[in-house]
XYZ file of C-alpha atoms in Angstrom:
439
model
C -97.731 -59.698 16.478
C -98.677 -63.191 17.758
C -98.654 -64.035 21.308
C -100.483 -66.184 23.850
C -103.847 -64.744 24.909
C -103.564 -63.491 28.445
C -107.026 -64.685 29.514
C -108.219 -68.275 29.299
C -111.654 -67.561 27.765
C -112.673 -70.962 28.896
C -116.358 -70.513 28.321
C -115.812 -69.005 24.886
C -113.517 -71.699 23.880
C -116.091 -74.420 24.919
C -118.769 -72.587 23.010
C -116.559 -72.546 19.896
C -115.919 -76.284 20.142
C -119.604 -77.030 20.601
C -120.538 -74.856 17.627
C -117.963 -76.597 15.382
C -118.462 -80.197 16.365
C -121.541 -80.933 14.190
C -119.963 -79.601 11.020
C -116.700 -81.264 11.605
C -118.094 -84.742 12.414
C -119.990 -84.428 9.194
C -116.660 -84.175 7.452
C -116.854 -80.506 6.492
C -115.384 -77.291 7.690
C -117.516 -74.176 7.657
C -114.629 -71.717 7.467
C -111.837 -73.886 5.978
C -110.588 -72.904 2.527
C -109.679 -76.552 1.670
C -110.683 -77.078 -1.918
C -108.562 -80.069 -2.591
C -111.611 -82.141 -3.726
C -112.828 -79.369 -6.099
C -113.187 -80.950 -9.561
C -111.856 -77.713 -11.123
C -108.587 -78.018 -9.337
C -108.097 -81.651 -10.397
C -109.073 -80.769 -13.858
C -106.228 -78.194 -14.041
C -103.762 -80.702 -12.542
C -103.317 -78.444 -9.502
C -103.121 -79.433 -5.814
C -104.634 -76.971 -3.400
C -102.840 -76.700 -0.059
C -104.490 -74.888 2.876
C -102.487 -73.210 5.587
C -104.402 -72.678 8.834
C -103.052 -69.700 10.790
C -104.192 -67.234 13.524
C -103.442 -63.558 13.438
C -100.794 -62.341 10.920
C -97.957 -64.727 10.148
C -96.585 -62.499 7.391
C -96.319 -65.223 4.688
C -98.987 -63.592 2.450
C -97.733 -60.079 3.339
C -94.136 -60.971 2.421
C -95.245 -62.489 -0.830
C -94.136 -65.982 0.058
C -97.229 -67.872 -1.172
C -97.000 -66.196 -4.569
C -93.241 -66.957 -4.745
C -93.834 -70.608 -3.889
C -96.628 -70.969 -6.456
C -94.383 -69.546 -9.111
C -91.742 -72.124 -8.237
C -94.403 -74.847 -8.129
C -96.980 -74.229 -10.835
C -98.865 -77.360 -9.807
C -99.597 -75.930 -6.353
C -102.218 -73.504 -5.249
C -102.003 -72.154 -1.658
C -104.983 -70.811 0.304
C -104.631 -69.333 3.860
C -107.331 -70.163 6.338
C -107.063 -67.419 8.951
C -108.706 -67.324 12.368
C -108.162 -63.888 13.997
C -108.314 -64.972 17.618
C -106.027 -67.531 19.087
C -108.459 -68.542 21.851
C -110.913 -69.596 19.098
C -108.367 -71.020 16.743
C -106.812 -73.708 18.888
C -110.148 -75.270 20.261
C -111.242 -75.405 16.598
C -108.111 -77.266 15.543
C -108.373 -79.710 18.459
C -111.982 -80.575 17.477
C -110.917 -81.248 13.911
C -107.926 -83.232 14.901
C -110.024 -85.479 17.036
C -112.626 -85.897 14.242
C -109.924 -86.746 11.700
C -111.513 -84.401 9.219
C -111.659 -80.604 8.429
C -108.027 -79.831 9.296
C -105.933 -77.672 7.017
C -102.938 -79.202 5.240
C -100.684 -77.161 7.438
C -101.749 -76.052 10.957
C -99.884 -73.326 12.865
C -99.427 -74.116 16.571
C -98.780 -71.225 19.019
C -96.061 -71.730 21.675
C -98.686 -71.659 24.415
C -100.368 -74.651 22.839
C -97.415 -76.655 21.614
C -97.072 -78.764 24.827
C -100.757 -79.849 24.588
C -100.172 -80.740 20.964
C -97.065 -82.703 21.776
C -98.558 -84.547 24.757
C -102.057 -85.276 23.595
C -102.181 -84.903 19.835
C -98.803 -86.121 18.602
C -100.416 -89.075 16.772
C -102.476 -86.640 14.724
C -99.409 -84.905 13.278
C -96.761 -86.056 10.822
C -93.163 -86.478 12.188
C -91.445 -83.619 10.488
C -88.074 -84.221 12.171
C -87.335 -87.059 9.668
C -87.557 -84.695 6.717
C -85.413 -81.730 7.792
C -81.982 -80.836 9.030
C -82.801 -80.143 12.629
C -79.581 -78.115 13.154
C -81.222 -75.315 11.155
C -83.306 -74.394 14.229
C -82.548 -73.327 17.718
C -82.230 -76.461 19.855
C -84.612 -75.131 22.463
C -87.238 -74.441 19.656
C -86.974 -77.972 18.304
C -87.274 -79.391 21.877
C -90.620 -77.623 22.455
C -92.130 -79.525 19.496
C -90.639 -82.926 20.163
C -92.231 -85.833 22.031
C -90.405 -87.968 24.570
C -89.792 -90.666 21.914
C -88.303 -88.125 19.483
C -91.187 -87.307 17.136
C -91.086 -83.696 16.059
C -94.565 -82.464 15.212
C -93.767 -78.883 14.294
C -91.100 -76.756 12.545
C -90.262 -73.424 14.287
C -91.479 -70.167 12.709
C -90.641 -67.130 14.733
C -89.467 -66.594 18.355
C -89.760 -63.824 20.915
C -86.265 -63.011 22.326
C -86.366 -60.354 24.932
C -84.700 -57.051 25.441
C -85.350 -53.910 27.449
C -86.757 -50.978 25.431
C -86.100 -47.714 27.322
C -86.612 -43.948 26.932
C -83.121 -42.516 27.002
C -84.586 -39.029 27.377
C -86.262 -39.945 30.564
C -83.147 -41.748 31.884
C -81.104 -38.594 31.233
C -83.516 -36.454 33.193
C -83.425 -38.984 36.067
C -79.607 -38.685 36.156
C -78.986 -42.289 34.922
C -76.747 -43.609 32.273
C -78.246 -43.566 28.756
C -75.716 -45.821 27.086
C -77.228 -49.259 26.266
C -74.084 -51.122 27.017
C -73.718 -49.507 30.499
C -77.316 -50.122 31.387
C -77.147 -53.845 30.277
C -74.060 -54.228 32.505
C -75.958 -52.707 35.478
C -78.732 -55.308 35.406
C -76.985 -58.181 33.762
C -77.810 -61.658 35.148
C -80.550 -60.824 37.669
C -83.933 -59.089 37.474
C -83.490 -57.814 40.940
C -80.630 -55.601 39.553
C -83.149 -54.223 37.041
C -85.450 -53.412 39.944
C -82.569 -51.666 41.731
C -82.055 -49.447 38.663
C -85.762 -48.665 38.984
C -85.301 -47.499 42.497
C -82.526 -45.167 41.383
C -84.709 -43.845 38.595
C -87.519 -43.053 40.968
C -85.226 -40.893 43.103
C -85.216 -38.233 40.473
C -87.911 -39.471 38.138
C -89.239 -36.834 35.714
C -92.708 -35.663 36.875
C -95.581 -37.966 35.971
C -93.299 -40.907 34.941
C -92.604 -44.283 36.352
C -89.764 -46.770 35.756
C -91.777 -49.613 34.321
C -95.283 -50.208 32.829
C -96.325 -52.948 35.266
C -95.254 -55.557 37.732
C -96.819 -58.247 35.494
C -94.593 -57.133 32.682
C -91.564 -57.818 34.847
C -92.972 -61.224 35.894
C -93.559 -62.370 32.351
C -90.138 -61.297 31.194
C -88.413 -62.965 34.134
C -90.278 -66.276 33.790
C -89.581 -66.249 30.094
C -85.940 -66.890 30.974
C -86.371 -69.590 33.589
C -85.960 -73.231 32.698
C -88.170 -74.377 35.609
C -91.726 -72.944 35.248
C -94.981 -74.563 36.125
C -94.337 -78.217 35.144
C -91.467 -80.654 35.514
C -90.131 -82.807 32.641
C -92.501 -85.595 33.646
C -95.621 -83.433 33.260
C -96.183 -82.859 37.049
C -97.437 -79.506 38.218
C -94.789 -77.808 40.310
C -95.634 -74.141 39.964
C -95.903 -73.702 43.725
C -92.438 -75.250 44.270
C -90.762 -73.896 41.158
C -87.570 -71.859 41.748
C -88.212 -70.021 38.487
C -91.672 -68.936 39.538
C -90.280 -67.859 42.902
C -87.536 -65.675 41.353
C -89.976 -64.101 38.859
C -92.627 -63.596 41.610
C -90.033 -61.879 43.898
C -88.988 -59.523 41.205
C -92.620 -58.636 40.383
C -93.344 -58.038 44.032
C -90.466 -55.733 44.381
C -92.042 -53.668 41.702
C -95.683 -53.970 42.786
C -94.880 -52.889 46.396
C -92.872 -49.871 45.322
C -93.658 -46.610 43.533
C -91.942 -47.617 40.268
C -94.867 -49.143 38.405
C -97.404 -47.256 36.190
C -99.780 -50.089 37.085
C -100.903 -50.442 33.409
C -102.392 -53.604 31.971
C -100.560 -54.590 28.805
C -102.498 -54.235 25.526
C -105.287 -52.254 27.219
C -106.064 -48.848 25.902
C -104.474 -47.223 29.008
C -101.248 -49.035 28.197
C -101.290 -47.715 24.680
C -101.807 -44.190 26.124
C -98.890 -44.714 28.368
C -96.607 -45.040 25.422
C -98.079 -41.927 23.814
C -97.629 -39.902 26.965
C -94.164 -41.295 27.823
C -95.446 -42.188 31.253
C -92.978 -45.038 31.813
C -89.278 -45.342 31.118
C -88.862 -49.025 30.353
C -90.784 -52.007 29.044
C -89.544 -55.589 28.577
C -89.830 -55.993 24.857
C -89.582 -59.089 22.606
C -88.636 -58.349 19.049
C -92.142 -58.290 17.724
C -93.174 -55.485 20.197
C -90.931 -52.881 18.471
C -93.450 -52.195 15.834
C -96.103 -51.802 18.461
C -93.990 -49.341 20.445
C -93.469 -47.247 17.285
C -97.118 -47.206 16.503
C -98.293 -46.291 20.001
C -95.492 -43.864 20.926
C -95.888 -41.990 17.641
C -93.467 -39.731 15.856
C -92.624 -37.934 19.162
C -90.842 -41.035 20.428
C -88.475 -41.319 17.449
C -84.824 -41.239 18.541
C -85.812 -41.219 22.177
C -86.335 -45.010 22.517
C -83.281 -47.231 22.680
C -82.699 -50.958 23.264
C -80.504 -52.750 25.734
C -79.966 -56.497 26.445
C -82.342 -57.871 29.116
C -81.000 -59.098 32.485
C -81.393 -62.682 31.274
C -82.074 -64.388 27.970
C -85.779 -64.870 27.720
C -88.521 -65.677 25.240
C -92.058 -64.371 24.841
C -94.019 -65.697 21.852
C -93.382 -67.801 18.693
C -95.158 -70.499 16.787
C -94.668 -73.708 14.674
C -95.969 -75.258 11.572
C -97.387 -78.846 11.696
C -98.825 -81.157 9.100
C -101.858 -83.117 10.323
C -102.006 -86.798 9.311
C -105.479 -86.027 8.065
C -103.985 -83.863 5.237
C -104.801 -85.368 1.858
C -101.568 -84.000 0.470
C -98.992 -84.759 3.110
C -95.906 -84.842 0.914
C -96.757 -81.430 -0.728
C -97.692 -79.993 2.737
C -94.409 -81.111 4.295
C -92.464 -79.579 1.373
C -94.285 -76.207 1.843
C -93.880 -76.248 5.632
C -90.120 -76.851 5.223
C -89.816 -74.071 2.689
C -91.850 -71.487 4.717
C -89.702 -72.155 7.823
C -86.351 -72.222 6.006
C -83.866 -69.433 7.028
C -84.247 -67.603 3.654
C -87.999 -67.283 4.139
C -87.789 -66.319 7.807
C -85.464 -63.493 6.730
C -88.143 -62.145 4.437
C -90.868 -62.257 6.981
C -88.564 -60.472 9.507
C -87.971 -57.720 6.922
C -91.675 -57.313 6.473
C -92.899 -57.406 10.041
C -90.005 -58.070 12.507
C -90.989 -61.610 13.380
C -87.676 -62.855 14.780
C -86.478 -66.175 13.090
C -85.933 -69.415 14.929
C -83.151 -70.337 12.474
C -79.766 -68.961 13.477
C -78.521 -69.077 9.915
C -80.841 -66.152 9.158
C -79.283 -63.860 11.778
C -76.341 -62.482 9.828
C -78.589 -61.494 7.026
C -81.427 -59.817 8.920
C -82.134 -56.268 7.839
C -84.494 -54.289 10.040
C -86.289 -51.389 8.375
C -84.222 -48.297 8.348
C -87.073 -46.370 10.027
C -87.187 -48.860 12.850
C -83.441 -48.620 13.452
C -83.568 -44.863 13.498
C -86.583 -44.920 15.828
C -84.668 -46.875 18.377
C -81.526 -44.688 18.296
C -79.641 -46.944 15.804
C -79.385 -49.714 18.401
C -77.896 -52.953 17.000
C -81.297 -54.584 17.129
C -80.525 -57.856 15.317
C -77.368 -58.448 17.424
C -79.112 -57.887 20.689
C -82.117 -60.152 19.877
C -79.977 -62.884 18.226
C -77.689 -62.986 21.202
C -80.677 -63.537 23.395
C -82.290 -66.108 21.092
C -79.144 -68.261 21.065
C -78.903 -68.518 24.860
C -82.500 -68.947 25.887
C -82.744 -72.085 28.032
C -84.890 -75.133 27.148
C -88.048 -74.665 28.995
C -90.600 -77.286 30.110
C -94.184 -76.351 29.261
C -97.409 -78.043 30.365
C -100.923 -78.321 29.202
C -102.230 -75.695 31.646
C -99.175 -73.490 31.303
C -101.068 -70.547 29.923
C -103.913 -70.334 32.359
C -101.507 -70.873 35.342
C -99.385 -67.944 34.166
C -102.485 -65.843 33.690
C -103.651 -66.598 37.160
C -100.398 -65.423 38.667
C -100.325 -62.180 36.675
C -104.012 -61.185 36.313
C -105.067 -62.424 39.768
C -102.143 -62.632 42.066
C -99.972 -59.724 40.966
C -102.997 -57.512 40.183
C -104.193 -57.922 43.776
C -100.930 -56.532 45.105
C -100.249 -53.866 42.509
C -103.673 -52.433 42.015
C -105.699 -53.395 45.120
C -103.041 -52.891 47.849
C -102.984 -56.444 49.038
C -99.890 -58.037 50.543
C -97.763 -60.357 48.570
C -98.915 -63.209 50.763
C -102.577 -62.355 49.949
C -101.735 -62.036 46.268
C -100.157 -65.425 46.249
C -103.160 -66.875 48.084
C -105.497 -65.400 45.489
C -103.361 -66.844 42.625
C -103.258 -70.276 44.374
C -107.069 -70.319 44.569
C -107.408 -69.442 40.917
C -104.847 -72.029 39.805
C -106.499 -74.836 41.831
C -109.761 -73.917 39.985
C -107.966 -74.098 36.638
C -106.442 -77.449 37.514
C -109.754 -78.770 38.853
C -108.325 -79.371 42.322
């Protein structure tokens, strides 16, 4: 699972940059696996390519590195993994600025792609000249492309959204359990989803709520809005954005009602909520399905189902870029193209359910039989691919991530957990965002 960190970790990031600067400016990388200048490599006639990633990308796990090296005996691949995204990106930025210490291929998380496009494009190779762009979803290409048409990254996975729900709890609440009927009830508008929640709470099984949190609803709703926190010219418009307003209103309808379990996603209490079946629905991108299985346990098998979300939306996804500082640009470009090709994205999906950004892969996707059975034999690939194909092109900004975090972790939290009014929550978010923007 690879997503944007939900907290800014500003002080930690600055500390990471400061700690790395000395070594990078000296032309070395303390934790890079780059051995391209190693005499033993050159003696064997091999080229060593390093791939810098964060978290688990699945390339090693799916055997792709080994497969590529068999196809290209002159290439050795080494993966340089940084576990935490909030440490990874500041480290990459420092090395890009220094012009030294970068890996031959650098992964870029969707939350950082706009910063890379707007401030670091000259530090990356234009990959758009070397590929058939039609292989990728148009909106995915657009996220990694500068105004003058330079594409600095090739899309890896995406995070198309659906609604995962407990059909056993729906049945007890007297609601439809059929995924098609439910999708029709809330199609096109998150307020309709909220209305289903109101109906659920009328006869909710004891100890259960309709949804895990209001922030969950906000993140899902904003993930389908073309207008978010910035306009196409890079101006901050979060406080005037129609998309933010719609997502905020949906979240407030949840936060001011009794339908939320008030759980913070990825905290231990959220995990326990899955295990205890304490909420009936959760907005789920494709990569979350494995998480649901793990946290709900065997008792949830066959009780979870999947329906299309109210609107097509995205949460998560990354890119592979080739820094101009790479000593092996041609080989790195070839590897990046191969790793992100439909055939390889299919293999990663089969291993860990990372949903491809290449539509040609969709007809061939084969989710694990255990996953399909766990989610009541729902047509998982069809639901997620339909969403992926219709997600709108979204404009992201440099401070997109911390602005979103301020709204969810400050504004919405004030209302949902501290009993503040929506106006007070908005005011608290505004204050935090102004601090983030230095206003």
